[in-house]
Phi, psi and omega in degrees: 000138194284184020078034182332129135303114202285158215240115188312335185274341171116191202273350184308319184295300169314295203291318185291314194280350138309322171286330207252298204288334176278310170320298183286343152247046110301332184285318198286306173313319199287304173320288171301320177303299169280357191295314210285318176299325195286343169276000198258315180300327214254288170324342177073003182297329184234145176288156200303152179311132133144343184279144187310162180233110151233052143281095164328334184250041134297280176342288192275358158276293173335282155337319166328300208270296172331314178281315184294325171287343123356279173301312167314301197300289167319306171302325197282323157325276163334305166318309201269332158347103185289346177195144140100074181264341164312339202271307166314299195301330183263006183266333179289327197270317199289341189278315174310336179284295186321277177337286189285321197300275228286341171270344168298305187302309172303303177317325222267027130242039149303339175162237204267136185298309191311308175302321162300341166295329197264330174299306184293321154330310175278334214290263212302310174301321185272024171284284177323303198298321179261045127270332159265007143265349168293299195303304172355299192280341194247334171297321190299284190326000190240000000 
């Protein structure tokens, strides 16, 4: 296991550069996720913003899309770490827990219970996962 070197300038950079890798794939989940509904929307595939999602296979395509992009958020997360990039990738997960929980709440005679329920379920698993495929990917470079 490497070594953090302390970082001479003091701990602020380490701290930002933690804040910016957590940021940016929240920024990415977030970007993609609705670019990918708004086009789902635009498509008539999902009924117009504000009308209820009661199809269930609405649900499980969304879901489709969401856990890779999920992962992708995380890995990039992960990627981007100035140290601990697992740790960045489950702290990205624990905001995804926060996040889809205050959107269940908010959400929830919007349609189906299951689905938000199901957005909080994953947030810690596609966390882990693209955190063990960053690492992954950076033991293969070495």
């Amino acid at each position: 296991m490497a070594h953090e070197t302390p970082n001479p300038a003091g701990g602020p950079r380490r701290v930002s550069g933690s804040i910016g890798a957590v940021f940016l794939g929240l920024v990415v989940i977030f970007i993609l996720s609705l670019g990918i509904d708004q086009l789902m929307h635009n498509l008539e595939i999902y009924p117009p913003w504000g009308e209820s999602m009661v199809d269930p296979e609405d649900g499980l395509l969304a879901l489709g899309y969401r856990i890779p992009i999920a992962i992708l958020g995380c890995y990039l997360t992960a990627r981007f770490a100035p140290y601990a990039p697992m740790a960045h990738a489950l702290v990205l997960g624990g905001i995804g827990v926060v996040l889809s929980t205050l959107g269940a709440i908010a959400m929830w005679e919007m349609g189906m219970h299951w689905y938000p329920i199901s957005l909080i379920l994953i947030s810690l698993p596609c966390a882990w996962i693209g955190g063990r495929l960053h690492l992954a990917a950076a033991s293969n470079l070495r």
